[in-house]
């Protein structure tokens, strides 16, 4: 391995199509795609925009599409990609471009603000058991890379405006709160009416890309879908509830 | 049509009205949906034919899983398979894994991750398809009933006119019942019902049992796609084997104890 051929899709704000630019950089052992882009910045194109922070796969800043796959630039080793072929790098396609590989993900922060936050139970004994927190811990692994939002076809190709579709990242956040034994809020109505969870057709692309290995569809989308049926649509459960209330 | 936009997607700007199959993925992304479509079509064709045939479904002591429980309703002249098959069929059609499989392979929504799909008025599972989640649990309960009969059939397949024995058919029926159980008990609706729907195991009644059962079902749920396909094949192969025995094409190797 000596030279790497990078094809980077560049562009300015508003230019979603952009243009492809080729760069050649020296390969070294254990190198990741972000290293290659640094070399480009250092040696050829100091104005190449790329966002990163930790270079350890934990801050979720460097999400991009490498050879068409949704990956973190800092976690994708060059030697994991087909050798001898150009490596294409483009920004996330679901979000508007700011410059080159940097996209505007602020839409996600708006969604985040609308999500009912944690509200502690009153007068509870603040001790809980590992078995009750394991599910929460899985959801808390999220690094907000928004790759699951980027890959989701509901956000990517469809033109649904209402109900608002919060997207996998926020079903993960809602699940983390909903499973928390010390939280006393109920987010089912929010998920169903405002977050549009029923628009998800459980096709699992989000689960396939999550760099933290969160089983998004199995653990954060299908369980609330089942609870929505329990609450809003199951005739026997409704009958039981009515009888018990009496 | 009113002009609506996604909250954030610039993709349409890039691909225009672009229909199906636009992507930058360099791999053969169509291979997975195509094989799913072929697999499902092959099973649908075989099972329809086998269920409608109404003959060659038993070879003592074996009974084809398509025809079990073997109801004979007087004066109704339909294949006995049709009186039972609605349950497992409905169960599979509304299963969360199969939904993924056919939404991708048949409905092309999306055909594969980040491959564009035909532009249509997308309702996901918020419209009529919501019913799939609603009815899934009812088909689950019906399927558990059918499955328990299949276990009885599998045990009966070791009884050769009062003699205990093992035939290839006994093993086939046993493996089929096991594969169907691994599929059925990995159901997402079951996973929710046994405990997944609780916020806190420790604070709910029977918390320990709920937690244990939820763990067990979760284990199978994580392998749900595998068992979905494995049990689809075992059920068809079990029927085929018994059919060929009964038609005299094959001979059943047996050991009587
Ligand atoms: S499973 Fe649902 S949220 Fe995840 S990518 Fe598919 S449609 Fe989007
Ligand atoms: S759930 Fe996974 S893919 Fe989605 S934002 Fe969090 S870490 Fe990224
Ligand atoms: S730079 Fe932090 S995740 Fe890549």
Short mmCIF file of C-alpha atoms and ligand atoms in Angstrom, two decimals:
data_model
loop_
_atom_site.label_atom_id
_atom_site.label_comp_id
_atom_site.label_asym_id
_atom_site.label_seq_id
_atom_site.Cartn_x
_atom_site.Cartn_y
_atom_site.Cartn_z
CA UNK A 1 0.00 0.00 0.00
CA UNK A 2 1.61 3.24 -1.03
CA UNK A 3 -0.72 5.79 -2.53
CA UNK A 4 -4.38 6.39 -1.91
CA UNK A 5 -6.70 7.89 -4.46
CA UNK A 6 -9.39 9.94 -2.71
CA UNK A 7 -12.39 11.34 -4.56
CA UNK A 8 -13.92 14.02 -2.35
CA UNK A 9 -17.26 15.58 -3.13
CA UNK A 10 -16.89 19.30 -2.47
CA UNK A 11 -19.23 22.23 -2.64
CA UNK A 12 -20.47 25.35 -0.97
CA UNK A 13 -23.70 25.99 0.89
CA UNK A 14 -26.70 25.46 -1.34
CA UNK A 15 -24.75 23.39 -3.85
CA UNK A 16 -25.89 19.91 -2.95
CA UNK A 17 -24.59 18.25 -6.05
CA UNK A 18 -21.14 19.79 -5.70
CA UNK A 19 -18.18 18.51 -7.66
CA UNK A 20 -15.81 15.59 -7.24
CA UNK A 21 -12.13 16.37 -6.72
CA UNK A 22 -9.36 13.80 -6.81
CA UNK A 23 -6.47 13.78 -4.36
CA UNK A 24 -3.54 11.41 -3.95
CA UNK A 25 -2.04 10.89 -0.52
CA UNK A 26 0.60 8.64 1.01
CA UNK A 27 -0.66 5.61 2.84
CA UNK A 28 0.66 4.53 6.20
CA UNK A 29 -0.11 1.68 8.53
CA UNK A 30 -3.36 1.80 10.50
CA UNK A 31 -4.44 4.97 8.75
CA UNK A 32 -8.11 6.02 8.76
CA UNK A 33 -9.96 8.08 6.16
CA UNK A 34 -9.76 11.18 8.38
CA UNK A 35 -5.94 10.89 8.37
CA UNK A 36 -6.02 10.92 4.59
CA UNK A 37 -8.22 14.03 4.59
CA UNK A 38 -5.80 15.73 7.01
CA UNK A 39 -2.98 15.10 4.58
CA UNK A 40 -5.05 16.69 1.85
CA UNK A 41 -5.68 19.72 4.06
CA UNK A 42 -2.03 19.97 5.00
CA UNK A 43 -0.53 19.52 1.59
CA UNK A 44 -2.94 20.39 -1.18
CA UNK A 45 -6.22 21.96 -0.16
CA UNK A 46 -6.08 23.87 3.12
CA UNK A 47 -9.62 25.07 2.50
CA UNK A 48 -11.13 21.55 2.52
CA UNK A 49 -13.85 21.63 5.17
CA UNK A 50 -14.26 18.56 7.36
CA UNK A 51 -15.65 18.39 10.89
CA UNK A 52 -14.07 16.27 13.60
CA UNK A 53 -13.31 16.52 17.28
CA UNK A 54 -12.17 13.42 19.10
CA UNK A 55 -10.75 11.18 16.39
CA UNK A 56 -11.75 8.34 18.65
CA UNK A 57 -15.21 7.50 17.38
CA UNK A 58 -16.90 9.08 20.37
CA UNK A 59 -17.93 12.63 19.53
CA UNK A 60 -20.02 11.83 16.48
CA UNK A 61 -18.78 14.81 14.47
CA UNK A 62 -17.15 13.17 11.48
CA UNK A 63 -20.07 11.30 9.91
CA UNK A 64 -19.83 11.01 6.14
CA UNK A 65 -20.54 8.68 3.26
CA UNK A 66 -17.50 6.66 2.28
CA UNK A 67 -17.88 4.61 -0.91
CA UNK A 68 -21.59 5.16 -0.44
CA UNK A 69 -21.65 3.72 3.08
CA UNK A 70 -22.57 5.79 6.11
CA UNK A 71 -19.49 5.76 8.34
CA UNK A 72 -17.39 7.75 10.75
CA UNK A 73 -14.32 9.17 8.98
CA UNK A 74 -12.21 8.56 12.07
CA UNK A 75 -13.21 4.94 12.53
CA UNK A 76 -12.93 3.74 8.95
CA UNK A 77 -9.53 2.25 8.30
CA UNK A 78 -8.16 2.57 4.81
CA UNK A 79 -7.23 -1.13 4.85
CA UNK A 80 -10.88 -2.03 5.42
CA UNK A 81 -11.77 -0.56 2.01
CA UNK A 82 -11.17 -2.31 -1.31
CA UNK A 83 -7.50 -1.83 -2.19
CA UNK A 84 -6.47 -0.27 -5.47
CA UNK A 85 -9.77 1.51 -5.99
CA UNK A 86 -10.55 5.17 -5.48
CA UNK A 87 -12.20 5.98 -2.16
CA UNK A 88 -15.18 8.29 -2.55
CA UNK A 89 -16.05 10.60 0.33
CA UNK A 90 -19.21 12.69 0.37
CA UNK A 91 -21.06 14.59 3.05
CA UNK A 92 -24.20 13.14 4.63
CA UNK A 93 -26.87 13.47 1.98
CA UNK A 94 -29.88 13.98 4.19
CA UNK A 95 -28.66 17.26 5.62
CA UNK A 96 -27.96 20.48 3.80
CA UNK A 97 -24.35 21.22 3.01
CA UNK A 98 -22.49 24.04 4.75
CA UNK A 99 -19.22 23.45 2.98
CA UNK A 100 -17.54 20.38 1.49
CA UNK A 101 -17.99 17.55 3.98
CA UNK A 102 -19.65 19.63 6.67
CA UNK A 103 -23.43 19.54 6.87
CA UNK A 104 -25.97 21.44 8.90
CA UNK A 105 -27.43 19.01 11.43
CA UNK A 106 -29.17 21.65 13.54
CA UNK A 107 -32.58 20.31 12.51
CA UNK A 108 -31.86 17.48 14.93
CA UNK A 109 -31.41 19.87 17.82
CA UNK A 110 -34.86 21.29 17.21
CA UNK A 111 -36.34 17.82 17.34
CA UNK A 112 -34.38 17.17 20.49
CA UNK A 113 -35.85 20.21 22.22
CA UNK A 114 -39.38 19.00 21.52
CA UNK A 115 -38.81 15.65 23.23
CA UNK A 116 -40.27 15.50 26.77
CA UNK A 117 -37.17 15.39 28.99
CA UNK A 118 -36.45 13.33 32.06
CA UNK A 119 -38.73 14.07 35.00
CA UNK A 120 -37.81 12.36 38.26
CA UNK A 121 -40.35 10.37 40.17
CA UNK A 122 -41.43 11.98 43.40
CA UNK A 123 -40.22 10.61 46.73
CA UNK A 124 -38.61 7.60 45.20
CA UNK A 125 -35.86 5.55 46.59
CA UNK A 126 -33.01 6.41 44.25
CA UNK A 127 -31.62 2.95 44.02
CA UNK A 128 -32.18 0.67 41.13
CA UNK A 129 -30.94 -2.61 39.84
CA UNK A 130 -28.63 -3.40 36.97
CA UNK A 131 -31.31 -5.43 35.24
CA UNK A 132 -33.45 -2.30 35.06
CA UNK A 133 -30.76 -0.06 33.72
CA UNK A 134 -29.18 -2.27 31.05
CA UNK A 135 -31.70 -1.16 28.45
CA UNK A 136 -31.08 2.49 29.36
CA UNK A 137 -27.34 2.02 29.08
CA UNK A 138 -27.65 0.69 25.56
CA UNK A 139 -29.53 3.84 24.53
CA UNK A 140 -27.09 6.10 26.32
CA UNK A 141 -24.25 4.82 24.15
CA UNK A 142 -25.50 7.08 21.37
CA UNK A 143 -22.84 9.57 20.22
CA UNK A 144 -25.24 11.67 18.12
CA UNK A 145 -23.44 11.05 14.87
CA UNK A 146 -26.83 11.20 13.10
CA UNK A 147 -25.82 8.45 10.69
CA UNK A 148 -29.10 6.73 11.51
CA UNK A 149 -30.94 9.90 10.50
CA UNK A 150 -28.87 10.14 7.35
CA UNK A 151 -29.59 6.59 6.25
CA UNK A 152 -33.30 6.51 7.06
CA UNK A 153 -35.41 6.47 3.92
CA UNK A 154 -38.24 8.34 5.60
CA UNK A 155 -36.00 11.37 6.03
CA UNK A 156 -33.99 10.73 2.90
CA UNK A 157 -36.41 10.22 0.09
CA UNK A 158 -39.88 10.95 1.29
CA UNK A 159 -41.67 14.22 1.42
CA UNK A 160 -43.62 13.79 4.60
CA UNK A 161 -44.07 16.91 6.56
CA UNK A 162 -46.76 15.93 9.00
CA UNK A 163 -46.66 14.31 11.37
CA UNK A 164 -43.12 15.36 12.01
CA UNK A 165 -40.75 12.46 11.78
CA UNK A 166 -38.29 12.60 14.63
CA UNK A 167 -36.08 9.81 13.32
CA UNK A 168 -34.16 6.92 14.82
CA UNK A 169 -31.82 9.01 16.99
CA UNK A 170 -34.77 10.43 18.87
CA UNK A 171 -36.57 7.13 19.22
CA UNK A 172 -33.33 6.01 20.86
CA UNK A 173 -33.35 8.98 23.21
CA UNK A 174 -37.04 8.52 24.04
CA UNK A 175 -36.44 4.82 24.72
CA UNK A 176 -33.53 5.62 27.04
CA UNK A 177 -35.85 7.86 29.06
CA UNK A 178 -38.87 5.58 28.85
CA UNK A 179 -36.91 2.61 30.19
CA UNK A 180 -35.50 4.64 33.06
CA UNK A 181 -36.94 3.32 36.33
CA UNK A 182 -36.80 6.77 37.96
CA UNK A 183 -38.56 8.70 35.21
CA UNK A 184 -42.27 9.27 35.53
CA UNK A 185 -43.22 10.63 32.15
CA UNK A 186 -45.10 8.86 29.46
CA UNK A 187 -43.86 9.47 25.94
CA UNK A 188 -46.15 7.22 23.94
CA UNK A 189 -48.49 9.99 22.85
CA UNK A 190 -45.51 12.10 21.89
CA UNK A 191 -43.96 9.26 19.89
CA UNK A 192 -47.18 8.51 18.10
CA UNK A 193 -48.57 11.94 17.44
CA UNK A 194 -45.61 14.26 17.26
CA UNK A 195 -42.62 12.08 16.52
CA UNK A 196 -44.35 10.05 13.80
CA UNK A 197 -42.91 6.71 14.91
CA UNK A 198 -45.58 4.86 12.95
CA UNK A 199 -44.08 6.16 9.74
CA UNK A 200 -41.09 3.93 10.36
CA UNK A 201 -41.53 0.70 8.44
CA UNK A 202 -38.96 -1.25 10.47
CA UNK A 203 -36.64 -1.78 7.51
CA UNK A 204 -33.61 -1.48 9.81
CA UNK A 205 -31.16 0.63 7.89
CA UNK A 206 -30.57 2.67 11.06
CA UNK A 207 -29.60 -0.46 12.98
CA UNK A 208 -27.21 -1.44 10.22
CA UNK A 209 -25.24 1.82 10.36
CA UNK A 210 -25.13 2.68 14.06
CA UNK A 211 -21.41 2.86 14.96
CA UNK A 212 -22.27 2.21 18.60
CA UNK A 213 -24.05 -1.02 17.71
CA UNK A 214 -27.33 0.09 19.27
CA UNK A 215 -30.06 -2.28 18.09
CA UNK A 216 -32.24 0.66 17.25
CA UNK A 217 -35.14 -1.06 15.50
CA UNK A 218 -35.38 -4.02 17.88
CA UNK A 219 -34.92 -2.09 21.09
CA UNK A 220 -36.04 1.49 20.48
CA UNK A 221 -38.67 1.33 17.74
CA UNK A 222 -40.53 -1.98 17.87
CA UNK A 223 -41.07 -1.92 21.68
CA UNK A 224 -42.87 1.46 21.61
CA UNK A 225 -44.80 0.33 18.54
CA UNK A 226 -46.00 -2.65 20.57
CA UNK A 227 -46.92 -0.42 23.50
CA UNK A 228 -48.82 1.86 21.16
CA UNK A 229 -50.89 -1.14 20.08
CA UNK A 230 -51.38 -2.08 23.77
CA UNK A 231 -52.67 1.35 24.56
CA UNK A 232 -54.53 2.50 21.49
CA UNK A 233 -55.55 -0.48 19.49
CA UNK A 234 -55.84 -3.74 21.38
CA UNK A 235 -59.57 -4.43 21.96
CA UNK A 236 -59.04 -7.02 24.72
CA UNK A 237 -56.64 -4.81 26.64
CA UNK A 238 -59.11 -1.94 26.33
CA UNK A 239 -61.89 -4.14 27.72
CA UNK A 240 -59.72 -5.30 30.63
CA UNK A 241 -58.77 -1.72 31.41
CA UNK A 242 -62.41 -0.68 31.45
CA UNK A 243 -63.36 -3.56 33.72
CA UNK A 244 -60.51 -2.90 36.14
CA UNK A 245 -61.33 0.77 36.34
CA UNK A 246 -64.83 -0.02 37.52
CA UNK B 1 -50.93 17.61 -5.28
CA UNK B 2 -49.84 20.00 -2.55
CA UNK B 3 -46.15 20.65 -2.61
CA UNK B 4 -44.56 19.33 0.57
CA UNK B 5 -40.91 19.01 1.44
CA UNK B 6 -38.98 16.96 3.93
CA UNK B 7 -37.80 18.91 6.88
CA UNK B 8 -34.23 18.49 5.90
CA UNK B 9 -33.52 16.45 2.83
CA UNK B 10 -31.58 18.16 0.07
CA UNK B 11 -31.49 14.86 -1.79
CA UNK B 12 -34.45 15.56 -3.98
CA UNK B 13 -32.62 18.63 -5.14
CA UNK B 14 -29.80 16.36 -6.09
CA UNK B 15 -31.66 13.51 -7.69
CA UNK B 16 -34.68 15.49 -8.85
CA UNK B 17 -37.83 13.45 -9.05
CA UNK B 18 -35.50 10.46 -9.46
CA UNK B 19 -37.37 7.21 -9.27
CA UNK B 20 -36.08 3.88 -8.19
CA UNK B 21 -32.54 2.71 -7.71
CA UNK B 22 -30.43 5.88 -7.50
CA UNK B 23 -27.45 5.40 -5.25
CA UNK B 24 -23.74 5.86 -4.95
CA UNK B 25 -23.33 2.39 -3.51
CA UNK B 26 -20.84 0.52 -5.64
CA UNK B 27 -21.85 -2.97 -4.48
CA UNK B 28 -24.52 -5.27 -5.84
CA UNK B 29 -27.20 -3.94 -3.49
CA UNK B 30 -30.01 -5.59 -5.46
CA UNK B 31 -28.74 -9.07 -4.62
CA UNK B 32 -30.26 -9.20 -1.12
CA UNK B 33 -33.76 -7.98 -2.05
CA UNK B 34 -33.75 -10.16 -5.16
CA UNK B 35 -32.90 -13.29 -3.20
CA UNK B 36 -35.55 -12.49 -0.61
CA UNK B 37 -38.11 -12.05 -3.37
CA UNK B 38 -37.13 -15.36 -4.98
CA UNK B 39 -37.15 -17.17 -1.62
CA UNK B 40 -40.58 -15.85 -0.69
CA UNK B 41 -42.02 -16.55 -4.13
CA UNK B 42 -40.70 -20.11 -4.12
CA UNK B 43 -42.24 -20.79 -0.74
CA UNK B 44 -45.53 -19.16 -1.69
CA UNK B 45 -45.75 -21.25 -4.87
CA UNK B 46 -44.89 -24.53 -3.19
CA UNK B 47 -47.09 -24.03 -0.15
CA UNK B 48 -50.10 -22.96 -2.19
CA UNK B 49 -49.79 -26.00 -4.37
CA UNK B 50 -49.21 -28.32 -1.40
CA UNK B 51 -52.09 -26.85 0.61
CA UNK B 52 -54.56 -27.05 -2.26
CA UNK B 53 -53.57 -30.54 -3.35
CA UNK B 54 -55.49 -32.12 -0.45
CA UNK B 55 -53.75 -35.47 -0.87
CA UNK B 56 -50.46 -37.26 -0.09
CA UNK B 57 -50.06 -35.41 3.16
CA UNK B 58 -49.79 -38.31 5.48
CA UNK B 59 -47.69 -41.43 5.71
CA UNK B 60 -48.28 -43.24 8.95
CA UNK B 61 -47.23 -42.22 11.57
CA UNK B 62 -46.27 -38.93 9.94
CA UNK B 63 -48.53 -36.01 9.15
CA UNK B 64 -47.46 -33.04 7.04
CA UNK B 65 -47.16 -29.82 9.08
CA UNK B 66 -49.29 -28.03 6.47
CA UNK B 67 -52.18 -30.34 7.36
CA UNK B 68 -51.95 -30.31 11.10
CA UNK B 69 -54.21 -30.11 13.09
CA UNK B 70 -56.05 -32.28 10.61
CA UNK B 71 -59.62 -31.00 10.81
CA UNK B 72 -62.35 -32.64 8.81
CA UNK B 73 -65.45 -30.56 8.82
CA UNK B 74 -68.38 -32.56 7.52
CA UNK B 75 -69.95 -31.27 4.34
CA UNK B 76 -67.20 -28.72 3.78
CA UNK B 77 -65.12 -29.89 0.88
CA UNK B 78 -61.96 -27.91 1.08
CA UNK B 79 -58.45 -29.08 1.66
CA UNK B 80 -58.00 -29.50 5.46
CA UNK B 81 -54.83 -27.39 5.20
CA UNK B 82 -56.90 -24.30 4.47
CA UNK B 83 -58.68 -24.59 7.81
CA UNK B 84 -55.40 -24.19 9.67
CA UNK B 85 -52.86 -22.42 7.50
CA UNK B 86 -54.39 -18.96 7.94
CA UNK B 87 -52.85 -18.82 11.44
CA UNK B 88 -49.18 -19.37 10.60
CA UNK B 89 -49.62 -17.48 7.34
CA UNK B 90 -51.06 -14.44 9.09
CA UNK B 91 -48.36 -14.74 11.75
CA UNK B 92 -45.61 -14.60 9.17
CA UNK B 93 -47.22 -11.89 7.08
CA UNK B 94 -47.50 -9.62 10.10
CA UNK B 95 -44.13 -10.57 11.62
CA UNK B 96 -41.77 -7.63 12.12
CA UNK B 97 -38.96 -9.43 10.34
CA UNK B 98 -41.01 -10.48 7.32
CA UNK B 99 -42.39 -6.98 7.12
CA UNK B 100 -38.87 -5.67 6.74
CA UNK B 101 -38.16 -8.36 4.17
CA UNK B 102 -41.12 -7.68 1.93
CA UNK B 103 -41.16 -3.92 2.35
CA UNK B 104 -37.67 -4.02 0.97
CA UNK B 105 -37.88 -6.81 -1.58
CA UNK B 106 -41.43 -6.43 -2.89
CA UNK B 107 -42.60 -2.95 -2.00
CA UNK B 108 -39.13 -1.45 -2.63
CA UNK B 109 -39.47 0.96 0.26
CA UNK B 110 -36.47 1.15 0.30
CA UNK B 111 -35.10 -1.62 -1.95
CA UNK B 112 -31.85 -1.43 0.05
CA UNK B 113 -30.37 1.12 2.42
CA UNK B 114 -29.67 4.45 0.70
CA UNK B 115 -31.01 3.29 -2.63
CA UNK B 116 -33.78 5.62 -3.73
CA UNK B 117 -37.31 4.35 -3.93
CA UNK B 118 -40.21 5.27 -6.17
CA UNK B 119 -41.63 8.60 -5.09
CA UNK B 120 -45.04 7.93 -3.64
CA UNK B 121 -47.30 9.17 -0.93
CA UNK B 122 -45.46 7.50 1.90
CA UNK B 123 -47.47 6.59 4.99
CA UNK B 124 -45.16 3.99 6.49
CA UNK B 125 -47.10 2.00 9.02
CA UNK B 126 -49.25 4.96 9.99
CA UNK B 127 -52.02 4.15 7.54
CA UNK B 128 -53.71 0.86 6.81
CA UNK B 129 -50.48 -1.04 7.52
CA UNK B 130 -50.91 -0.17 11.20
CA UNK B 131 -53.16 -3.21 11.27
CA UNK B 132 -50.19 -5.49 10.85
CA UNK B 133 -48.95 -4.60 14.33
CA UNK B 134 -52.44 -4.86 15.75
CA UNK B 135 -53.24 -8.32 14.44
CA UNK B 136 -49.77 -9.75 14.93
CA UNK B 137 -50.37 -10.75 18.53
CA UNK B 138 -53.61 -12.54 17.67
CA UNK B 139 -51.89 -14.56 15.00
CA UNK B 140 -49.15 -15.26 17.53
CA UNK B 141 -51.60 -16.82 19.97
CA UNK B 142 -53.24 -18.87 17.21
CA UNK B 143 -49.82 -19.99 15.97
CA UNK B 144 -48.80 -21.14 19.45
CA UNK B 145 -51.88 -23.38 19.45
CA UNK B 146 -51.00 -24.82 16.05
CA UNK B 147 -47.40 -25.24 17.18
CA UNK B 148 -48.39 -27.28 20.21
CA UNK B 149 -50.23 -29.66 17.90
CA UNK B 150 -47.13 -29.90 15.72
CA UNK B 151 -45.15 -30.95 18.80
CA UNK B 152 -47.72 -33.68 19.45
CA UNK B 153 -47.35 -34.80 15.82
CA UNK B 154 -43.59 -34.86 16.23
CA UNK B 155 -43.91 -37.08 19.31
CA UNK B 156 -46.45 -39.30 17.56
CA UNK B 157 -43.95 -39.73 14.75
CA UNK B 158 -41.91 -41.93 17.11
CA UNK B 159 -44.80 -44.31 17.63
CA UNK B 160 -44.82 -47.05 14.99
CA UNK B 161 -48.01 -49.00 15.72
CA UNK B 162 -47.25 -49.15 19.41
CA UNK B 163 -43.51 -49.67 18.95
CA UNK B 164 -41.09 -46.95 19.83
CA UNK B 165 -38.85 -46.21 16.90
CA UNK B 166 -37.01 -43.57 14.95
CA UNK B 167 -37.48 -42.89 11.29
CA UNK B 168 -35.98 -40.16 9.18
CA UNK B 169 -39.49 -38.69 9.15
CA UNK B 170 -39.56 -38.56 12.97
CA UNK B 171 -36.34 -36.58 12.98
CA UNK B 172 -37.59 -34.27 10.23
CA UNK B 173 -40.80 -33.51 12.13
CA UNK B 174 -38.92 -32.99 15.39
CA UNK B 175 -36.45 -30.57 13.83
CA UNK B 176 -39.31 -28.75 12.16
CA UNK B 177 -41.18 -28.33 15.44
CA UNK B 178 -37.99 -27.05 17.07
CA UNK B 179 -37.24 -24.57 14.28
CA UNK B 180 -40.83 -23.31 14.34
CA UNK B 181 -40.61 -22.86 18.10
CA UNK B 182 -37.39 -20.87 17.88
CA UNK B 183 -39.09 -18.66 15.32
CA UNK B 184 -42.40 -18.31 17.17
CA UNK B 185 -40.92 -17.65 20.60
CA UNK B 186 -38.65 -14.94 19.24
CA UNK B 187 -41.68 -12.85 18.29
CA UNK B 188 -41.42 -9.15 19.09
CA UNK B 189 -45.01 -9.04 20.31
CA UNK B 190 -44.24 -11.84 22.74
CA UNK B 191 -41.07 -10.09 23.86
CA UNK B 192 -43.14 -7.07 24.73
CA UNK B 193 -45.94 -9.04 26.37
CA UNK B 194 -43.74 -11.12 28.67
CA UNK B 195 -42.02 -8.11 30.18
CA UNK B 196 -40.58 -5.80 27.54
CA UNK B 197 -43.52 -3.46 28.00
CA UNK B 198 -42.54 -2.77 31.62
CA UNK B 199 -40.47 0.24 32.47
CA UNK B 200 -38.96 -1.47 35.44
CA UNK B 201 -38.76 -5.21 36.04
CA UNK B 202 -37.95 -4.94 39.68
CA UNK B 203 -40.91 -2.73 40.49
CA UNK B 204 -43.51 -4.84 38.69
CA UNK B 205 -45.34 -7.85 40.02
CA UNK B 206 -43.56 -11.12 39.17
CA UNK B 207 -40.60 -8.98 38.16
CA UNK B 208 -38.11 -11.80 38.36
CA UNK B 209 -40.11 -14.12 36.13
CA UNK B 210 -40.82 -11.30 33.71
CA UNK B 211 -37.15 -10.43 33.50
CA UNK B 212 -36.12 -14.05 32.92
CA UNK B 213 -38.71 -14.60 30.23
CA UNK B 214 -37.91 -11.30 28.57
CA UNK B 215 -34.24 -12.28 28.48
CA UNK B 216 -35.04 -15.66 26.97
CA UNK B 217 -37.34 -14.23 24.31
CA UNK B 218 -34.84 -11.44 23.59
CA UNK B 219 -32.19 -14.03 22.87
CA UNK B 220 -34.38 -15.59 20.20
CA UNK B 221 -35.54 -12.19 18.94
CA UNK B 222 -31.98 -11.24 18.10
CA UNK B 223 -31.87 -14.32 15.84
CA UNK B 224 -35.37 -13.86 14.49
CA UNK B 225 -34.38 -13.45 10.80
CA UNK B 226 -32.39 -16.68 10.89
CA UNK B 227 -35.20 -18.71 12.41
CA UNK B 228 -37.74 -17.07 10.15
CA UNK B 229 -35.97 -18.52 7.12
CA UNK B 230 -34.86 -21.78 8.73
CA UNK B 231 -38.39 -22.64 9.82
CA UNK B 232 -39.81 -21.67 6.44
CA UNK B 233 -37.54 -24.24 4.85
CA UNK B 234 -38.03 -26.96 7.44
CA UNK B 235 -41.79 -26.74 7.14
CA UNK B 236 -41.71 -27.00 3.35
CA UNK B 237 -39.11 -29.78 3.40
CA UNK B 238 -41.09 -31.74 5.99
CA UNK B 239 -44.16 -31.56 3.78
CA UNK B 240 -42.15 -32.50 0.71
CA UNK B 241 -40.56 -35.48 2.44
CA UNK B 242 -43.88 -36.88 3.63
CA UNK B 243 -45.41 -36.20 0.22
CA UNK B 244 -42.66 -38.15 -1.52
CA UNK B 245 -43.01 -41.02 0.97
CA UNK B 246 -46.72 -41.17 0.44
CA UNK B 247 -46.32 -41.08 -3.33
CA UNK B 248 -43.94 -44.02 -3.03
CA UNK B 249 -40.99 -42.09 -4.44
CA UNK B 250 -38.87 -42.33 -1.31
CA UNK B 251 -38.35 -44.99 1.30
CA UNK B 252 -38.24 -44.00 4.98
CA UNK B 253 -35.21 -45.44 6.82
CA UNK B 254 -36.36 -46.59 10.28
CA UNK B 255 -34.99 -48.21 13.40
CA UNK B 256 -37.52 -49.83 15.71
CA UNK B 257 -36.48 -50.10 19.34
S1 LIG C 1 -36.04 1.16 10.77
FE1 LIG C 1 -37.37 2.97 10.74
S2 LIG C 1 -36.13 4.63 11.62
FE2 LIG C 1 -34.73 2.96 11.08
S3 LIG C 1 -34.01 3.50 9.03
FE3 LIG C 1 -35.78 2.15 8.77
S4 LIG C 1 -37.58 3.49 8.58
FE4 LIG C 1 -35.87 4.74 9.41
S1 LIG C 2 -28.29 5.92 17.50
FE1 LIG C 2 -26.33 5.23 16.65
S2 LIG C 2 -26.35 5.96 14.51
FE2 LIG C 2 -27.95 7.09 15.61
S3 LIG C 2 -27.01 8.99 16.27
FE3 LIG C 2 -26.80 7.53 17.96
S4 LIG C 2 -24.81 6.52 17.65
FE4 LIG C 2 -25.33 7.56 15.73
S1 LIG C 3 -13.87 12.65 15.22
FE1 LIG C 3 -15.14 12.15 16.95
S2 LIG C 3 -16.34 10.52 16.14
FE2 LIG C 3 -14.95 10.90 14.52
#
